[in-house]
mmCIF file of C-alpha atoms in Angstrom:
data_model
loop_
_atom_site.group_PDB
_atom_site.id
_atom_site.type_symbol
_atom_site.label_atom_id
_atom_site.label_comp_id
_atom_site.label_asym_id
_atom_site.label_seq_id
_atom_site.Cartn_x
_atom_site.Cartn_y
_atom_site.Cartn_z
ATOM 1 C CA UNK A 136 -2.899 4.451 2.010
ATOM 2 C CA UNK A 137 -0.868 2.028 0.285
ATOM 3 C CA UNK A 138 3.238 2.953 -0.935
ATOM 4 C CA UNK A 139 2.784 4.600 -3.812
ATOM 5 C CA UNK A 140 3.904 2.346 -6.436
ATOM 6 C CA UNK A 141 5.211 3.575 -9.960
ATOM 7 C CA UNK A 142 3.258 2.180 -13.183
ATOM 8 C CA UNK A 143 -0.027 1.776 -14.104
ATOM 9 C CA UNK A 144 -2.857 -1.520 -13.570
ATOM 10 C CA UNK A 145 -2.261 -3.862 -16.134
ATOM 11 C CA UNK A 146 -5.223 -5.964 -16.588
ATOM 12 C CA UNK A 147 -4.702 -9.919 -17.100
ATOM 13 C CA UNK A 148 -8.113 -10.577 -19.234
ATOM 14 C CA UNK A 149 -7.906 -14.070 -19.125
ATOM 15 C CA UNK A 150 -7.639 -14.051 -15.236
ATOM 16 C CA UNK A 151 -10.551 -11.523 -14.557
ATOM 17 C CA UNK A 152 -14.007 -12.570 -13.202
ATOM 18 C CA UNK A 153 -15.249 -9.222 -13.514
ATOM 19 C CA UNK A 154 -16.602 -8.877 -10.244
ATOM 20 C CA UNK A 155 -16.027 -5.236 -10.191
ATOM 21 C CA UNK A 156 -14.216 -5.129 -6.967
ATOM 22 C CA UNK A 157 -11.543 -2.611 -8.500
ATOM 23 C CA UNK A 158 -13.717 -0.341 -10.300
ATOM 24 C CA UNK A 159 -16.020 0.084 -7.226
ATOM 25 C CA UNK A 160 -13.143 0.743 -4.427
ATOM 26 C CA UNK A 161 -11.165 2.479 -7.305
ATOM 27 C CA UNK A 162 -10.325 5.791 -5.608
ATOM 28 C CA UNK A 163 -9.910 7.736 -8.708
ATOM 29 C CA UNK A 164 -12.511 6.067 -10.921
ATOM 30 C CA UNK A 165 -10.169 5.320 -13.309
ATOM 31 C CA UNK A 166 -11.538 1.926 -13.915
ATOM 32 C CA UNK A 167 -14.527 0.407 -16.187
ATOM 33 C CA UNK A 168 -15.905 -2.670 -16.889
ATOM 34 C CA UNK A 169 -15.733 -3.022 -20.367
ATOM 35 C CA UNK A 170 -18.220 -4.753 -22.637
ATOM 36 C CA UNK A 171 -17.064 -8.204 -21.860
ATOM 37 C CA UNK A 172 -17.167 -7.682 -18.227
ATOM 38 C CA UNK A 173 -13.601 -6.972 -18.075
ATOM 39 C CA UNK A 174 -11.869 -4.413 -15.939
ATOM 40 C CA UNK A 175 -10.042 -2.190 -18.216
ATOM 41 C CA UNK A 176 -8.342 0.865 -17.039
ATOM 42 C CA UNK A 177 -10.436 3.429 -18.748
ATOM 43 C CA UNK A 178 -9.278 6.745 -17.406
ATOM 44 C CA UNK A 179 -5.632 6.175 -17.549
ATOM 45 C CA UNK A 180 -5.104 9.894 -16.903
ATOM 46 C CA UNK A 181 -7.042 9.361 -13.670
ATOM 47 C CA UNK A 182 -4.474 7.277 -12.335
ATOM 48 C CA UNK A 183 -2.648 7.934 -9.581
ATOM 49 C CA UNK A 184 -1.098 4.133 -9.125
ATOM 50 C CA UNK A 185 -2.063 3.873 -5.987
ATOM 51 C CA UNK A 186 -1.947 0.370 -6.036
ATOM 52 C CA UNK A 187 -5.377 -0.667 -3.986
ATOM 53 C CA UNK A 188 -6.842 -2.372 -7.157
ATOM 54 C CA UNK A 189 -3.604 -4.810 -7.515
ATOM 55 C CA UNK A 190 -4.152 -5.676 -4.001
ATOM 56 C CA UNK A 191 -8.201 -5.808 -3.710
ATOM 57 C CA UNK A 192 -8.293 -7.823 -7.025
ATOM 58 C CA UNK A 193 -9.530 -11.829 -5.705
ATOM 59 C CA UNK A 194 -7.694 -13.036 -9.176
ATOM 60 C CA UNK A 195 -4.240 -11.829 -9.085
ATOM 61 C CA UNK A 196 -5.043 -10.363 -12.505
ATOM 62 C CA UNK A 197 -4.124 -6.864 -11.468
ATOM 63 C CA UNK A 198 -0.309 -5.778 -11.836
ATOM 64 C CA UNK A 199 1.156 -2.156 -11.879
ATOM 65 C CA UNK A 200 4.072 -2.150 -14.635
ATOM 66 C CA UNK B 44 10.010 -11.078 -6.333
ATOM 67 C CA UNK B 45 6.803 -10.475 -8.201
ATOM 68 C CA UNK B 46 3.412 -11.909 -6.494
ATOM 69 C CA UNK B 47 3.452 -14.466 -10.126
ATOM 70 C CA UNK B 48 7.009 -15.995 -8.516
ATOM 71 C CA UNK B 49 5.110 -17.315 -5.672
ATOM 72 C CA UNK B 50 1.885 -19.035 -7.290
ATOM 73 C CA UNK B 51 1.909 -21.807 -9.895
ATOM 74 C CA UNK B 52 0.375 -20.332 -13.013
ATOM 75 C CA UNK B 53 -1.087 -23.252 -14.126
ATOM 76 C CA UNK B 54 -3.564 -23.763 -12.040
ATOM 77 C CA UNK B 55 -4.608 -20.134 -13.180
ATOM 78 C CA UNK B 56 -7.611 -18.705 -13.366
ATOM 79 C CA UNK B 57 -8.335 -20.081 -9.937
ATOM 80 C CA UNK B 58 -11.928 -21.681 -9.032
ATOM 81 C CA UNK B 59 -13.326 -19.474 -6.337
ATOM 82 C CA UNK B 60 -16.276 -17.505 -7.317
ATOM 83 C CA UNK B 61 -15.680 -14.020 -8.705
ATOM 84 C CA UNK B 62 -15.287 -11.404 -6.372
ATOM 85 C CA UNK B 63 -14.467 -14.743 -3.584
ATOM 86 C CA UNK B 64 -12.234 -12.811 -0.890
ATOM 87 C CA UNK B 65 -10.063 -15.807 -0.630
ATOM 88 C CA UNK B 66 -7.957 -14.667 -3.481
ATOM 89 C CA UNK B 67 -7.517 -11.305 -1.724
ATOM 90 C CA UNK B 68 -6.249 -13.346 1.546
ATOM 91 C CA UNK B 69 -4.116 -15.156 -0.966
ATOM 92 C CA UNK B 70 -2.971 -11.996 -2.610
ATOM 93 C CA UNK B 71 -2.117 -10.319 1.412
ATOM 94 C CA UNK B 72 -0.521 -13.522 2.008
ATOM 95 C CA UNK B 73 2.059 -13.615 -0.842
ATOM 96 C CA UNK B 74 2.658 -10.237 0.067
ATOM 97 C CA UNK B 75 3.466 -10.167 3.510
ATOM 98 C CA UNK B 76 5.706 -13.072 2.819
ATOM 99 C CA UNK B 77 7.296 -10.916 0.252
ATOM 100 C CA UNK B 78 7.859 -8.387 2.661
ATOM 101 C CA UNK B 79 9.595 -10.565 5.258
ATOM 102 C CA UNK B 80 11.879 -11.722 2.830
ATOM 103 C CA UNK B 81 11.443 -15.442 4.015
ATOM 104 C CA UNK B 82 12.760 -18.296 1.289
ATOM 105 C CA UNK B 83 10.151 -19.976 -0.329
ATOM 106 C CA UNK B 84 11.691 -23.087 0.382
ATOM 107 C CA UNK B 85 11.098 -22.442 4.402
ATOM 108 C CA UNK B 86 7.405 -22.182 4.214
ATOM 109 C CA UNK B 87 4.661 -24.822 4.650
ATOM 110 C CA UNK B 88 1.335 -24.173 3.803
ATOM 111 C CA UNK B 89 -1.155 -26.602 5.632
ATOM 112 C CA UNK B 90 -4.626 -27.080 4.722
ATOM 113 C CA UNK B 91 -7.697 -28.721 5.573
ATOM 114 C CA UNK B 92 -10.806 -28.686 2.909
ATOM 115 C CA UNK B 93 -12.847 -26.427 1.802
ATOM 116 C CA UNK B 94 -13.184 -23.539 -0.278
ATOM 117 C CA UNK B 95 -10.669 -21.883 1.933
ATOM 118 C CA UNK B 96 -8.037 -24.489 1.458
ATOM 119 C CA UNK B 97 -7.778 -24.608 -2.085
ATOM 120 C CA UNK B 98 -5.166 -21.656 -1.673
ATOM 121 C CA UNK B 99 -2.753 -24.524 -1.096
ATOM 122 C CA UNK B 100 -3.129 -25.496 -4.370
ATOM 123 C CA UNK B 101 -2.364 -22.074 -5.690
ATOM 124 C CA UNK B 102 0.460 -21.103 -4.072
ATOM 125 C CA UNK B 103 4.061 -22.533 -4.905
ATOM 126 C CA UNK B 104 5.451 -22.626 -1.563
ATOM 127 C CA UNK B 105 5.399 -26.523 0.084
ATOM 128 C CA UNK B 106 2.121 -27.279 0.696
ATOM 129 C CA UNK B 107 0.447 -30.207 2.273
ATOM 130 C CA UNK B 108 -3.578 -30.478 1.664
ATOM 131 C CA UNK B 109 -4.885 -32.522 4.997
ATOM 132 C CA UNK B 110 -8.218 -33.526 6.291
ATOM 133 C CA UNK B 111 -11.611 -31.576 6.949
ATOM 134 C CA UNK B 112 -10.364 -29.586 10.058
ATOM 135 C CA UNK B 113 -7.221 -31.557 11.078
ATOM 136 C CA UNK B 114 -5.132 -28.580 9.099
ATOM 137 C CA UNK B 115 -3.832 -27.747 12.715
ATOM 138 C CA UNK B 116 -3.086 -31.015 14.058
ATOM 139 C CA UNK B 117 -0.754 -32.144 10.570
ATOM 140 C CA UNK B 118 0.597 -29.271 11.377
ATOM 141 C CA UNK B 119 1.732 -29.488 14.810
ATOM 142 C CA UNK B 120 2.856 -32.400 13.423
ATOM 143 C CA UNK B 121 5.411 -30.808 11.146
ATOM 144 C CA UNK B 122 6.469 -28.456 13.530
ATOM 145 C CA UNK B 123 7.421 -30.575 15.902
ATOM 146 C CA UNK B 124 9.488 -32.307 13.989
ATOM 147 C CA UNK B 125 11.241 -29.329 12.127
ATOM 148 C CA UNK B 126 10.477 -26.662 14.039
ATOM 149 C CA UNK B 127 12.594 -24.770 12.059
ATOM 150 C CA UNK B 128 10.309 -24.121 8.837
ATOM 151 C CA UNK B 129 7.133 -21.341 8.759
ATOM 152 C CA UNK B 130 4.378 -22.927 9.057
ATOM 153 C CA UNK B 131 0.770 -21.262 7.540
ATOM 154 C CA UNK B 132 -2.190 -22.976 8.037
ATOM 155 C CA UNK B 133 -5.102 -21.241 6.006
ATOM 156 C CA UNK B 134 -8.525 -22.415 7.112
ATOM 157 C CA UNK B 135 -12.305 -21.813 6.604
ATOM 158 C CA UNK B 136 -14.550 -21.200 9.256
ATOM 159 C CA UNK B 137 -16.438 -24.584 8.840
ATOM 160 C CA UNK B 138 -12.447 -26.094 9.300
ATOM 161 C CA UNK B 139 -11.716 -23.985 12.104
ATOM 162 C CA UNK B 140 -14.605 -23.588 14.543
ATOM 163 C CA UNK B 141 -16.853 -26.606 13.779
ATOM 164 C CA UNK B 142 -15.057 -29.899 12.812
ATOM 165 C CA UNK B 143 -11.526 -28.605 13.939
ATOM 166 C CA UNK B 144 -12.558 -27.023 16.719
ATOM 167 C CA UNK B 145 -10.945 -29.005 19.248
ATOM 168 C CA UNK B 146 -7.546 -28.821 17.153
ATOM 169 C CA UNK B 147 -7.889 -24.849 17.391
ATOM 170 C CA UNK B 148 -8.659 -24.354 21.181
ATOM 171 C CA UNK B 149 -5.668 -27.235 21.520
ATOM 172 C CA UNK B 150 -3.114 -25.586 19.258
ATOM 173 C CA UNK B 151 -3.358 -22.245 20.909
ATOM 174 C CA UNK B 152 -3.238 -23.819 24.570
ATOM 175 C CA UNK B 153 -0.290 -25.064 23.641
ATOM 176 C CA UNK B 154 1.152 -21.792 22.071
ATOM 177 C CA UNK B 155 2.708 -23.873 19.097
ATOM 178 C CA UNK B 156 4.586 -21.549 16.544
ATOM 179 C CA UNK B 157 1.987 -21.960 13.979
ATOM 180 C CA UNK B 158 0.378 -18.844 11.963
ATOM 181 C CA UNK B 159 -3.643 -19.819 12.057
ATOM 182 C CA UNK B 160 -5.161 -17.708 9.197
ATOM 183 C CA UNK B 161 -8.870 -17.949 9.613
ATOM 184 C CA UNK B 162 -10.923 -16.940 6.033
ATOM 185 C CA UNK B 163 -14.783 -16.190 7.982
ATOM 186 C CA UNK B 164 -16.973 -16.012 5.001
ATOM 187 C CA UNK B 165 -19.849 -17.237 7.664
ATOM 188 C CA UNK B 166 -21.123 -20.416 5.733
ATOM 189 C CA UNK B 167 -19.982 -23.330 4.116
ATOM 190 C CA UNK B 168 -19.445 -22.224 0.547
ATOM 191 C CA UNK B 169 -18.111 -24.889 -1.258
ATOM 192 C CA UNK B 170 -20.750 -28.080 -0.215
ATOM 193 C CA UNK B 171 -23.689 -25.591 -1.210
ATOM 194 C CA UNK B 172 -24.071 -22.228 1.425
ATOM 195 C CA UNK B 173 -24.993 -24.522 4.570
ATOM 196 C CA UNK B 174 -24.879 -22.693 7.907
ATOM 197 C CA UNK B 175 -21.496 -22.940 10.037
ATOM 198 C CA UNK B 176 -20.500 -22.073 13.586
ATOM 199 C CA UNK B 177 -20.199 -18.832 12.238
ATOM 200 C CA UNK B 178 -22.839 -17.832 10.547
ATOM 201 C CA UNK B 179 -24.773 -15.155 12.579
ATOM 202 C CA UNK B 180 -28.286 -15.660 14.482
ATOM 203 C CA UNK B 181 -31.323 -14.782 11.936
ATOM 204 C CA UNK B 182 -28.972 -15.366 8.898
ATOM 205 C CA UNK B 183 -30.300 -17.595 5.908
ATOM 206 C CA UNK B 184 -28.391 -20.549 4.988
ATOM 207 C CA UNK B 185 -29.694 -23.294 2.646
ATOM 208 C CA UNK B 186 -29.532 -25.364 5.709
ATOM 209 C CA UNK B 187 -31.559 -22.363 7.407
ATOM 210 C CA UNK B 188 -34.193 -21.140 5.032
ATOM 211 C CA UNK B 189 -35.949 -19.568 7.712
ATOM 212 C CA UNK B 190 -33.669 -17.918 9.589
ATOM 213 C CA UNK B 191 -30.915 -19.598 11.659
ATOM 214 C CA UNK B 192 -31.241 -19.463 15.285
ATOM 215 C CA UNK B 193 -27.947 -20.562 16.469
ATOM 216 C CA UNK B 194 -25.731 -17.972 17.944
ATOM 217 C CA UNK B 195 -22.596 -17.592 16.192
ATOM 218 C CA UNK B 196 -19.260 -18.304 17.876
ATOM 219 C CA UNK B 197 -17.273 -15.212 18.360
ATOM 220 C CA UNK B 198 -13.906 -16.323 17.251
ATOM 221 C CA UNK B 199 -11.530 -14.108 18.777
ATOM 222 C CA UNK B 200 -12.650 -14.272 22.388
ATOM 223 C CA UNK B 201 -12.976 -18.007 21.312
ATOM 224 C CA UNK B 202 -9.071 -18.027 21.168
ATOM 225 C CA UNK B 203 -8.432 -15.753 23.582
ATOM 226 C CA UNK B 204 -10.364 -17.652 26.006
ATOM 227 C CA UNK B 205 -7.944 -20.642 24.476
ATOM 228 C CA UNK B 206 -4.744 -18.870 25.441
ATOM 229 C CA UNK B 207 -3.431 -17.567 21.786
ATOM 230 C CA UNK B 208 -0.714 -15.105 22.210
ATOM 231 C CA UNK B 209 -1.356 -13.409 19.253
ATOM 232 C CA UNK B 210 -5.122 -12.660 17.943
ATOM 233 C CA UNK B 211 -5.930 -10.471 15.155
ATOM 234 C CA UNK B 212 -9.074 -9.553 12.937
ATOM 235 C CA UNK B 213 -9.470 -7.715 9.743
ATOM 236 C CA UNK B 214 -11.385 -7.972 6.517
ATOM 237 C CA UNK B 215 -10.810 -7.875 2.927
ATOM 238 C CA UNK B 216 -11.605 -4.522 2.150
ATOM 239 C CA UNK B 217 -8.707 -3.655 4.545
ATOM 240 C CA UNK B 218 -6.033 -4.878 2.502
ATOM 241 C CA UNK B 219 -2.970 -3.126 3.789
ATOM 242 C CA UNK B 220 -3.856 -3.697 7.216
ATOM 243 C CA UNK B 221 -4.384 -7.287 6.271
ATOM 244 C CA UNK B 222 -0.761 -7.654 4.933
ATOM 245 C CA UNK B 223 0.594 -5.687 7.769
ATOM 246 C CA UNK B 224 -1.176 -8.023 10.463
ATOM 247 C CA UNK B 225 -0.010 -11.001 8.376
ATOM 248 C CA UNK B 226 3.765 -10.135 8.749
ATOM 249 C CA UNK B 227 3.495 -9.674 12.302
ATOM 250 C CA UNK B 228 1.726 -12.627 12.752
ATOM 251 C CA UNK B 229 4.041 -14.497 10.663
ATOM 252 C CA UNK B 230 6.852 -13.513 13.114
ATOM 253 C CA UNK B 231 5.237 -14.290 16.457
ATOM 254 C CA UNK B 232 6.803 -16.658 18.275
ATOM 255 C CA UNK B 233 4.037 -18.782 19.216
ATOM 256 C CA UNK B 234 0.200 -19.499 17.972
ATOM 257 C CA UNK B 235 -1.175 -16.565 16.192
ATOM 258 C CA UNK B 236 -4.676 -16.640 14.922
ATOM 259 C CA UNK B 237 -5.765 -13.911 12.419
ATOM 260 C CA UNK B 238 -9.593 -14.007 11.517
ATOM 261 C CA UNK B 239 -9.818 -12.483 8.139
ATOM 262 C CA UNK B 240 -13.884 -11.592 7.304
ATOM 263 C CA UNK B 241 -13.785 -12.808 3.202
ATOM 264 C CA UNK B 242 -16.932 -12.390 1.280
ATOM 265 C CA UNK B 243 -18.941 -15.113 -0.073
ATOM 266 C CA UNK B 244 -21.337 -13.278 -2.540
ATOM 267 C CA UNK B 245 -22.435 -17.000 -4.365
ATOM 268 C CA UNK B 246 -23.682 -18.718 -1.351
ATOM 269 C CA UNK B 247 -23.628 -15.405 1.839
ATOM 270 C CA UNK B 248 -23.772 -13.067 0.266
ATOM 271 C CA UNK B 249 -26.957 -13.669 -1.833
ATOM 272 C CA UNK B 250 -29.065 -15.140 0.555
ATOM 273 C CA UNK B 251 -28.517 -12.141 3.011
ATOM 274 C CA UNK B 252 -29.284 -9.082 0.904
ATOM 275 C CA UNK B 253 -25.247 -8.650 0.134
ATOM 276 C CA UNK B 254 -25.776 -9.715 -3.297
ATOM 277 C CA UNK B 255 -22.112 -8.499 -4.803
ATOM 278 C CA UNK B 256 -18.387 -9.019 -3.493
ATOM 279 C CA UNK B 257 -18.531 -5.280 -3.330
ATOM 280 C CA UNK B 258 -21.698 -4.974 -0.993
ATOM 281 C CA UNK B 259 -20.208 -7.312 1.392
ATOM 282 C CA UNK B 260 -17.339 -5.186 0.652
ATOM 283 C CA UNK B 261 -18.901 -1.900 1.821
ATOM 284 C CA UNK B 262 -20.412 -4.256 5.076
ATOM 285 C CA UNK B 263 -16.985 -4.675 6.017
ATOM 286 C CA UNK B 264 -16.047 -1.687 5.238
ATOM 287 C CA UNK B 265 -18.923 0.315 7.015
ATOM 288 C CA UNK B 266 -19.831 -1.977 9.726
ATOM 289 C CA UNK B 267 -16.129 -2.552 11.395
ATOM 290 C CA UNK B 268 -14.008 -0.282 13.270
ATOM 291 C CA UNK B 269 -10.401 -0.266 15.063
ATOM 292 C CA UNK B 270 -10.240 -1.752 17.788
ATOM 293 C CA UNK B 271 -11.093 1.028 21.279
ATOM 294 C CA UNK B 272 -12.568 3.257 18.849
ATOM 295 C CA UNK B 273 -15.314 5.997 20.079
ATOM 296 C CA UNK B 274 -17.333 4.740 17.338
ATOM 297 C CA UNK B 275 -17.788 1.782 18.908
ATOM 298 C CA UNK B 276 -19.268 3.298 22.140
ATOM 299 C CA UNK B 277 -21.899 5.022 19.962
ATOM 300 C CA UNK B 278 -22.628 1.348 18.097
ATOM 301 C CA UNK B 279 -22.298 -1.794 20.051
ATOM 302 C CA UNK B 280 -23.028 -3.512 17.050
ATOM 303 C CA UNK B 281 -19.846 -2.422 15.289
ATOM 304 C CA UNK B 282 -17.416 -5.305 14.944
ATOM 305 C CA UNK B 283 -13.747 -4.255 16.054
ATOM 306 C CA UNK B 284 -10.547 -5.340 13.839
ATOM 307 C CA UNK B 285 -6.446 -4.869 14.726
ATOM 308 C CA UNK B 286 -4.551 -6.564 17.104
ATOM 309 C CA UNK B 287 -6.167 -7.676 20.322
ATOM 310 C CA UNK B 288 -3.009 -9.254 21.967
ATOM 311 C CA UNK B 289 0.406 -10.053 21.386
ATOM 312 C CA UNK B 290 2.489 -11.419 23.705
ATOM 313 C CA UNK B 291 5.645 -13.417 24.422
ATOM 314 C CA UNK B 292 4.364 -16.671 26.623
ATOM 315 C CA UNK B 293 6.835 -19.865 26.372
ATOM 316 C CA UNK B 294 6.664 -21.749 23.098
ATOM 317 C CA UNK B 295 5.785 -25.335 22.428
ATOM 318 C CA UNK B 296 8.746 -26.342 20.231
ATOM 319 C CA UNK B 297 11.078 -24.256 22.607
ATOM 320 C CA UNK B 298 9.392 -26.419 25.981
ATOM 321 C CA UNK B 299 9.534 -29.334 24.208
ATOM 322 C CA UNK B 300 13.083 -29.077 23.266
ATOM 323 C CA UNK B 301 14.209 -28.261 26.637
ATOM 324 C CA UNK B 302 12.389 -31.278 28.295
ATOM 325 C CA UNK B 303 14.789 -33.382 25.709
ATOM 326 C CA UNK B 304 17.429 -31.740 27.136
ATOM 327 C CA UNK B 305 16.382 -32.097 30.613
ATOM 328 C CA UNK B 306 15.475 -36.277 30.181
ATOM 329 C CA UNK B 307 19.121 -36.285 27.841
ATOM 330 C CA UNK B 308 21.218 -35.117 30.867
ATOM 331 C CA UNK B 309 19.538 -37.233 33.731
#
């Protein structure tokens, strides 16, 4: 597992492709494509910041803050 | 340092495909660099062409964009003449195995202290999904719309075979592993070649029933296995990743700079 990081994924719209990489490998669930195609981190409460999605994401669009 | 103080933003959003696993190398790269602590200002990034070698674009370290599968030999290059600087040479599997073949096999004969980071997405994505060295036998490929019938090249024995002293594989799904590999990689002494299995869901992917980033995703991620594994006893067919040697053998630059001293002194 990765180092537990503190913060949540903050989603860079403009850098997303949507290609669903973080909501799929999510290990939580606590991310959605949204109706744009869009990740979006729609169970915040979900979260455990794991980190996986900032790393898996192919766009760089994912930070934890 | 945040992974934005090592890219240049402008060129942001990249052009690889969604869900390309080239921008997860990217991302393992920055961060295994990160880790290590090294100056941006001591890195090279060397590139041939291809989708693969784009990244040199993207990242803000120095980078020098070279010819279709001569990555390795500009390289060499380089790090003969300043043998102090890190040298990363990001290449596709079209760069590596078929037109710079001869560059690879060369480079790790001559156990140069170059980092070889190998992105197998099994095609040639960016000229239109034709079939590489890599792509496996019964595949589809524009190139083979029926089925290709070459056998693929098995890169790591490839290298092995070549004399690299330091030969990993892992895949995108297996990002921390990936970053981990990369930093160890990064500090080998000598020629280390790390074969990276990156999805290409446009032009692979599609034509081969993987149709998302995230099928080829689970493939990885269900078809691969550490390496001496029981699972792989049970399933021949399962495709081993980690470390498969790493060893201290005498270095290129090192040899090279002794046989100055050793013509200086006579």
């Amino acid at each position: 597992m990765a180092k537990k990081k503190k913060g949540k994924p903050v989603i860079n719209r403009e850098w997303c492709k949507g290609c669903g990489i973080c909501v799929e490998f999510c290990p939580e669930d606590a991310l959605a494509l949204d109706e744009m195609e869009k990740s979006n981190l729609a169970y915040p409460d979900k979260c455990n910041s794991c980190g996986m999605c900032e790393l898996r994401c192919p766009d760089l669009a994912i930070e934890l803050r | 340092m945040a992974v934005k103080d090592y890219i240049r933003e402008r060129f942001f959003p990249h052009l690889w495909c969604p869900g390309c696993g080239h921008g997860i190398v990217m991302g393992a790269m920055i961060r295994a660099i990160e880790k290590l602590g090294i100056q941006k200002s001591d890195i090279v990034v060397v590139s041939g062409i291809g989708c693969s070698s784009r990244i040199c674009g993207y990242l803000d370290f120095h980078t020098l964009h070279t010819l279709h599968g001569r990555a390795l030999a500009f390289a060499t290059g380089l790090k003969l003449s300043r043998p102090e600087l890190t040298l990363l040479v990001p290449m596709g599997d079209g760069d590596a195995f078929a037109i710079g073949g001869n560059h690879l096999i060369h480079a790790a004969r001559r156990n140069i202290d170059l980092t070889a980071i190998i992105m197998n997405n099994n095609i040639y994505g960016m000229t239109g999904g034709q079939s590489s060295p890599s792509t496996g036998y019964g595949d589809l490929a524009t190139t083979a719309p029926y089925g290709n019938i070459d056998p693929s090249f098995d890169p790591v024995n490839l290298v092995l075979g070549a004399g690299a002293s330091f030969v990993a594989r892992t895949t995108t799904y297996h990002v921390t592993s990936m970053i981990n590999i990369l930093e160890k990689a990064i500090t080998h002494k000598g020629f280390s070649v790390v074969e990276v299995l990156s999805q290409c869901p446009t032009y692979y992917g599609r034509k081969n029933r993987l149709a998302t980033a995230v099928d080829m995703m689970n493939f990885y991620k269900n078809r691969t296995t550490p390496i001496g594994s029981k699972d792989k006893e049970k399933n021949p067919d399962l495709i081993e990743r980690g470390i498969f040697i790493q060893e201290e053998r005498p270095e290129y630059c090192a040899e090279y700079a002794k046989l100055i001293e050793k013509a200086r002194s006579q």
